[in-house]
Short mmCIF file of N, CA, C and O in Angstrom, two decimals:
data_model
loop_
_atom_site.label_atom_id
_atom_site.label_comp_id
_atom_site.label_asym_id
_atom_site.label_seq_id
_atom_site.Cartn_x
_atom_site.Cartn_y
_atom_site.Cartn_z
N UNK M 11 115.23 99.42 104.77
CA UNK M 11 115.38 99.86 106.11
C UNK M 11 113.89 99.98 106.39
O UNK M 11 113.04 100.26 105.28
N UNK M 12 113.96 100.02 107.51
CA UNK M 12 112.20 99.74 108.10
C UNK M 12 111.99 101.00 108.76
O UNK M 12 112.75 101.65 109.60
N UNK M 13 111.15 101.36 108.67
CA UNK M 13 110.81 103.00 108.99
C UNK M 13 109.28 102.72 109.86
O UNK M 13 108.68 102.09 109.67
N UNK M 14 108.95 103.84 110.54
CA UNK M 14 107.84 103.61 111.45
C UNK M 14 106.83 104.17 110.72
O UNK M 14 106.69 104.66 109.65
N UNK M 15 105.59 104.32 111.44
CA UNK M 15 104.40 104.74 110.56
C UNK M 15 104.08 106.06 110.94
O UNK M 15 104.44 106.25 112.52
N UNK M 16 103.45 106.97 110.18
CA UNK M 16 103.53 108.39 110.37
C UNK M 16 101.81 108.67 110.76
O UNK M 16 101.03 107.96 109.41
N UNK M 17 101.54 109.02 111.72
CA UNK M 17 99.91 109.52 111.67
C UNK M 17 99.91 111.10 110.74
O UNK M 17 100.75 111.84 110.36
N UNK M 18 98.64 111.04 110.06
CA UNK M 18 98.24 112.25 109.19
C UNK M 18 96.98 112.99 110.36
O UNK M 18 96.37 112.56 111.07
N UNK M 19 96.89 114.23 109.76
CA UNK M 19 95.96 115.05 110.61
C UNK M 19 94.65 114.16 110.45
O UNK M 19 93.73 114.16 111.43
N UNK M 20 94.38 113.66 109.45
CA UNK M 20 92.74 113.00 109.24
C UNK M 20 92.63 111.32 109.78
O UNK M 20 91.88 110.81 109.73
N UNK M 21 94.11 110.92 109.90
CA UNK M 21 94.06 109.43 110.10
C UNK M 21 95.17 109.23 111.18
O UNK M 21 96.25 108.91 111.01
N UNK M 22 94.48 109.07 112.60
CA UNK M 22 95.30 108.48 113.48
C UNK M 22 95.97 107.32 113.26
O UNK M 22 95.49 106.70 112.74
N UNK M 23 96.78 106.81 113.96
CA UNK M 23 97.81 105.87 114.34
C UNK M 23 96.49 104.32 115.09
O UNK M 23 96.11 104.91 115.94
N UNK M 24 96.61 103.30 114.14
CA UNK M 24 95.82 102.28 114.87
C UNK M 24 96.72 101.85 116.24
O UNK M 24 97.90 102.06 116.25
N UNK M 25 96.24 101.33 116.82
CA UNK M 25 96.81 100.55 117.96
C UNK M 25 97.98 99.38 117.91
O UNK M 25 99.03 99.40 118.36
N UNK M 26 97.82 99.11 116.55
CA UNK M 26 98.96 97.75 115.97
C UNK M 26 99.84 98.58 115.57
O UNK M 26 101.11 98.50 115.86
N UNK M 27 99.56 99.91 114.63
CA UNK M 27 100.74 100.62 114.40
C UNK M 27 101.69 101.52 115.53
O UNK M 27 102.96 101.27 115.32
N UNK M 28 100.79 101.81 116.31
CA UNK M 28 101.67 102.07 117.58
C UNK M 28 102.91 101.29 118.02
O UNK M 28 103.91 101.87 118.75
N UNK M 29 101.78 100.00 118.57
CA UNK M 29 102.99 99.19 119.08
C UNK M 29 103.89 98.72 118.08
O UNK M 29 105.59 98.46 118.72
N UNK M 30 103.84 98.72 116.68
CA UNK M 30 104.52 98.45 115.75
C UNK M 30 106.01 99.28 116.21
O UNK M 30 107.36 99.45 116.16
N UNK M 31 105.56 100.95 115.99
CA UNK M 31 106.46 101.97 116.17
C UNK M 31 107.19 101.68 117.71
O UNK M 31 108.42 102.26 117.81
N UNK M 32 106.82 101.47 118.62
CA UNK M 32 107.31 101.35 119.72
C UNK M 32 108.34 100.26 119.79
O UNK M 32 109.41 100.04 120.47
N UNK M 33 108.20 99.10 119.39
CA UNK M 33 108.79 97.80 118.83
C UNK M 33 110.24 98.52 118.15
O UNK M 33 111.31 97.94 118.49
N UNK M 34 109.93 99.20 117.12
CA UNK M 34 110.63 99.59 116.19
C UNK M 34 112.26 100.68 116.90
O UNK M 34 113.26 100.51 116.95
N UNK M 35 111.48 101.47 118.10
CA UNK M 35 112.14 102.27 118.88
C UNK M 35 113.02 101.57 119.61
O UNK M 35 114.39 102.02 120.02
N UNK M 36 112.66 100.26 120.38
CA UNK M 36 113.12 99.62 121.19
C UNK M 36 114.19 99.42 120.53
O UNK M 36 115.40 99.02 121.48
N UNK M 37 114.23 98.54 119.35
CA UNK M 37 115.50 98.15 118.57
C UNK M 37 116.48 99.38 118.44
O UNK M 37 118.05 99.09 118.42
N UNK M 38 115.80 100.25 117.69
CA UNK M 38 116.88 101.49 117.04
C UNK M 38 117.23 102.03 118.20
O UNK M 38 118.47 102.43 118.28
N UNK M 39 117.09 102.21 119.49
CA UNK M 39 117.58 102.98 120.54
C UNK M 39 118.90 102.77 121.02
O UNK M 39 120.06 103.44 120.92
N UNK M 40 119.54 101.15 121.24
CA UNK M 40 120.70 100.84 121.42
C UNK M 40 121.71 100.80 120.53
O UNK M 40 122.94 101.67 120.78
N UNK M 41 121.41 101.04 119.23
CA UNK M 41 122.10 101.05 117.88
C UNK M 41 122.31 102.43 117.91
O UNK M 41 123.95 102.85 117.98
N UNK M 42 121.34 103.42 118.18
CA UNK M 42 121.70 105.08 117.78
C UNK M 42 122.79 105.29 119.24
O UNK M 42 123.39 106.25 118.90
N UNK M 43 122.59 104.63 120.16
CA UNK M 43 123.65 105.20 121.39
C UNK M 43 124.58 104.80 121.23
O UNK M 43 125.56 105.60 121.61
N UNK M 44 124.70 103.82 120.52
CA UNK M 44 126.23 103.11 120.17
C UNK M 44 127.17 104.01 119.39
O UNK M 44 128.30 104.31 119.41
N UNK M 45 126.34 104.61 118.26
CA UNK M 45 126.64 105.22 117.56
C UNK M 45 126.88 106.51 117.87
O UNK M 45 127.86 107.48 117.33
N UNK M 46 126.38 107.44 118.81
CA UNK M 46 126.50 108.62 118.93
C UNK M 46 127.62 108.96 119.46
O UNK M 46 128.07 110.05 118.96
N UNK M 47 128.61 108.87 120.21
CA UNK M 47 129.82 109.10 120.78
C UNK M 47 130.68 108.95 119.14
O UNK M 47 131.74 109.64 119.34
N UNK M 48 130.76 107.85 118.62
CA UNK M 48 131.53 107.79 117.31
C UNK M 48 131.02 108.99 116.51
O UNK M 48 131.89 109.40 115.77
N UNK M 49 130.33 109.95 116.54
CA UNK M 49 129.84 111.08 115.23
C UNK M 49 130.82 112.00 115.81
O UNK M 49 130.86 113.03 114.79
N UNK M 50 131.59 112.22 117.07
CA UNK M 50 132.83 113.08 117.19
C UNK M 50 133.68 112.90 116.03
O UNK M 50 134.03 113.92 115.83
N UNK M 51 133.79 111.49 115.90
CA UNK M 51 135.24 111.16 115.11
C UNK M 51 134.51 111.61 113.31
O UNK M 51 133.86 110.86 112.81
N UNK M 52 135.00 112.72 113.39
CA UNK M 52 134.81 113.27 111.78
C UNK M 52 135.27 112.28 110.58
O UNK M 52 134.71 112.54 109.23
N UNK M 53 136.40 111.61 110.66
CA UNK M 53 137.00 110.83 109.58
C UNK M 53 135.94 110.38 109.52
O UNK M 53 136.28 109.49 108.21
N UNK M 54 135.04 109.72 110.29
CA UNK M 54 134.12 108.43 109.62
C UNK M 54 133.01 109.11 108.66
O UNK M 54 132.70 108.01 107.93
N UNK M 55 133.09 110.39 108.71
CA UNK M 55 132.21 110.64 107.34
C UNK M 55 133.14 110.37 106.04
O UNK M 55 132.42 110.76 105.18
N UNK M 56 134.04 110.63 106.25
CA UNK M 56 135.11 110.69 104.72
C UNK M 56 135.40 108.95 104.62
O UNK M 56 136.24 108.57 103.51
N UNK M 57 135.08 108.17 105.14
CA UNK M 57 135.63 106.66 105.17
C UNK M 57 135.20 106.32 103.78
O UNK M 57 134.17 105.96 103.39
N UNK M 58 136.03 106.19 102.91
CA UNK M 58 136.01 105.05 101.44
C UNK M 58 137.11 104.37 101.14
O UNK M 58 137.84 104.75 100.21
N UNK M 59 136.58 103.20 101.71
CA UNK M 59 137.91 102.09 101.80
C UNK M 59 137.62 101.06 101.54
O UNK M 59 136.33 100.94 102.10
N UNK M 60 138.18 100.19 102.42
CA UNK M 60 138.10 98.60 102.27
C UNK M 60 136.87 98.43 103.50
O UNK M 60 137.34 99.11 104.20
N UNK M 61 136.19 98.08 103.38
CA UNK M 61 134.97 97.76 104.76
C UNK M 61 136.04 96.96 105.99
O UNK M 61 135.90 97.06 107.07
N UNK M 62 136.83 96.24 105.54
CA UNK M 62 137.82 95.23 106.51
C UNK M 62 138.68 96.26 107.41
O UNK M 62 138.44 96.64 108.53
N UNK M 63 139.60 97.32 106.57
CA UNK M 63 140.13 98.50 107.39
C UNK M 63 138.82 99.63 108.16
O UNK M 63 139.28 100.09 109.24
N UNK M 64 137.66 99.75 107.72
CA UNK M 64 136.92 100.62 108.37
C UNK M 64 136.48 100.12 109.58
O UNK M 64 136.34 100.83 110.79
N UNK M 65 136.23 98.99 109.59
CA UNK M 65 135.81 97.96 110.95
C UNK M 65 136.93 98.16 111.81
O UNK M 65 136.58 98.57 113.09
N UNK M 66 138.16 97.91 111.18
CA UNK M 66 139.36 98.24 112.44
C UNK M 66 139.21 99.60 112.89
O UNK M 66 139.63 99.78 114.17
N UNK M 67 139.43 100.53 111.97
CA UNK M 67 139.17 102.04 112.52
C UNK M 67 138.12 102.33 113.57
O UNK M 67 138.16 102.73 114.26
N UNK M 68 136.90 101.78 112.99
CA UNK M 68 135.94 101.96 113.70
C UNK M 68 135.89 101.41 115.16
O UNK M 68 136.05 101.81 116.20
N UNK M 69 136.12 99.99 115.44
CA UNK M 69 136.89 99.62 117.08
C UNK M 69 137.65 100.69 117.48
O UNK M 69 137.66 100.32 118.43
N UNK M 70 139.00 100.92 116.82
CA UNK M 70 139.60 101.74 117.21
C UNK M 70 139.34 102.97 117.80
O UNK M 70 139.56 103.40 119.12
N UNK M 71 138.43 103.81 117.38
CA UNK M 71 137.87 105.15 117.60
C UNK M 71 136.99 104.51 119.02
O UNK M 71 136.80 105.32 119.96
N UNK M 72 136.38 103.24 118.78
CA UNK M 72 135.63 102.94 119.94
C UNK M 72 136.18 103.08 121.29
O UNK M 72 135.94 103.25 122.41
N UNK M 73 137.30 102.45 121.07
CA UNK M 73 138.26 102.09 122.11
C UNK M 73 138.58 103.45 123.01
O UNK M 73 138.82 103.58 124.05
N UNK M 74 139.31 104.08 122.11
CA UNK M 74 139.27 105.76 122.24
C UNK M 74 138.20 106.48 122.92
O UNK M 74 138.41 106.92 123.90
N UNK M 75 137.39 106.16 122.56
CA UNK M 75 135.97 106.88 123.05
C UNK M 75 135.91 106.42 124.34
O UNK M 75 135.44 107.49 125.38
N UNK M 76 135.88 105.33 124.49
CA UNK M 76 135.34 104.63 125.87
C UNK M 76 136.50 105.09 126.88
O UNK M 76 135.61 105.30 127.74
N UNK M 77 137.51 105.20 126.47
CA UNK M 77 138.54 105.47 127.62
C UNK M 77 138.04 106.70 128.07
O UNK M 77 138.39 107.22 129.29
N UNK M 78 138.07 107.73 126.94
CA UNK M 78 138.04 109.34 127.17
C UNK M 78 136.64 109.44 128.40
O UNK M 78 136.78 109.86 129.21
N UNK M 79 135.45 108.51 127.67
CA UNK M 79 134.01 108.59 128.94
C UNK M 79 134.53 108.18 129.99
O UNK M 79 134.11 108.72 131.01
N UNK M 80 135.26 107.14 129.81
CA UNK M 80 135.53 106.32 131.79
C UNK M 80 136.29 107.29 132.62
O UNK M 80 136.66 106.73 133.46
N UNK M 81 137.14 108.23 131.90
CA UNK M 81 137.54 109.01 132.79
C UNK M 81 137.36 109.78 133.80
O UNK M 81 136.06 110.30 133.95
#
């Protein structure tokens, strides 16, 4: 997992660290926006099964979510 840099009281971020945080945020944002609607489906928190079945489940839930949002 890649995390950004965090400033401390006595140690502000350098220009390079700020740029790195900005690039990381740009990459993470679309992924987080994609998962946000799926958090409504509580069944995803309980999935303890074969990854292939979980992928099928997530795809089905995504279709249902997109259909509900587009109404």
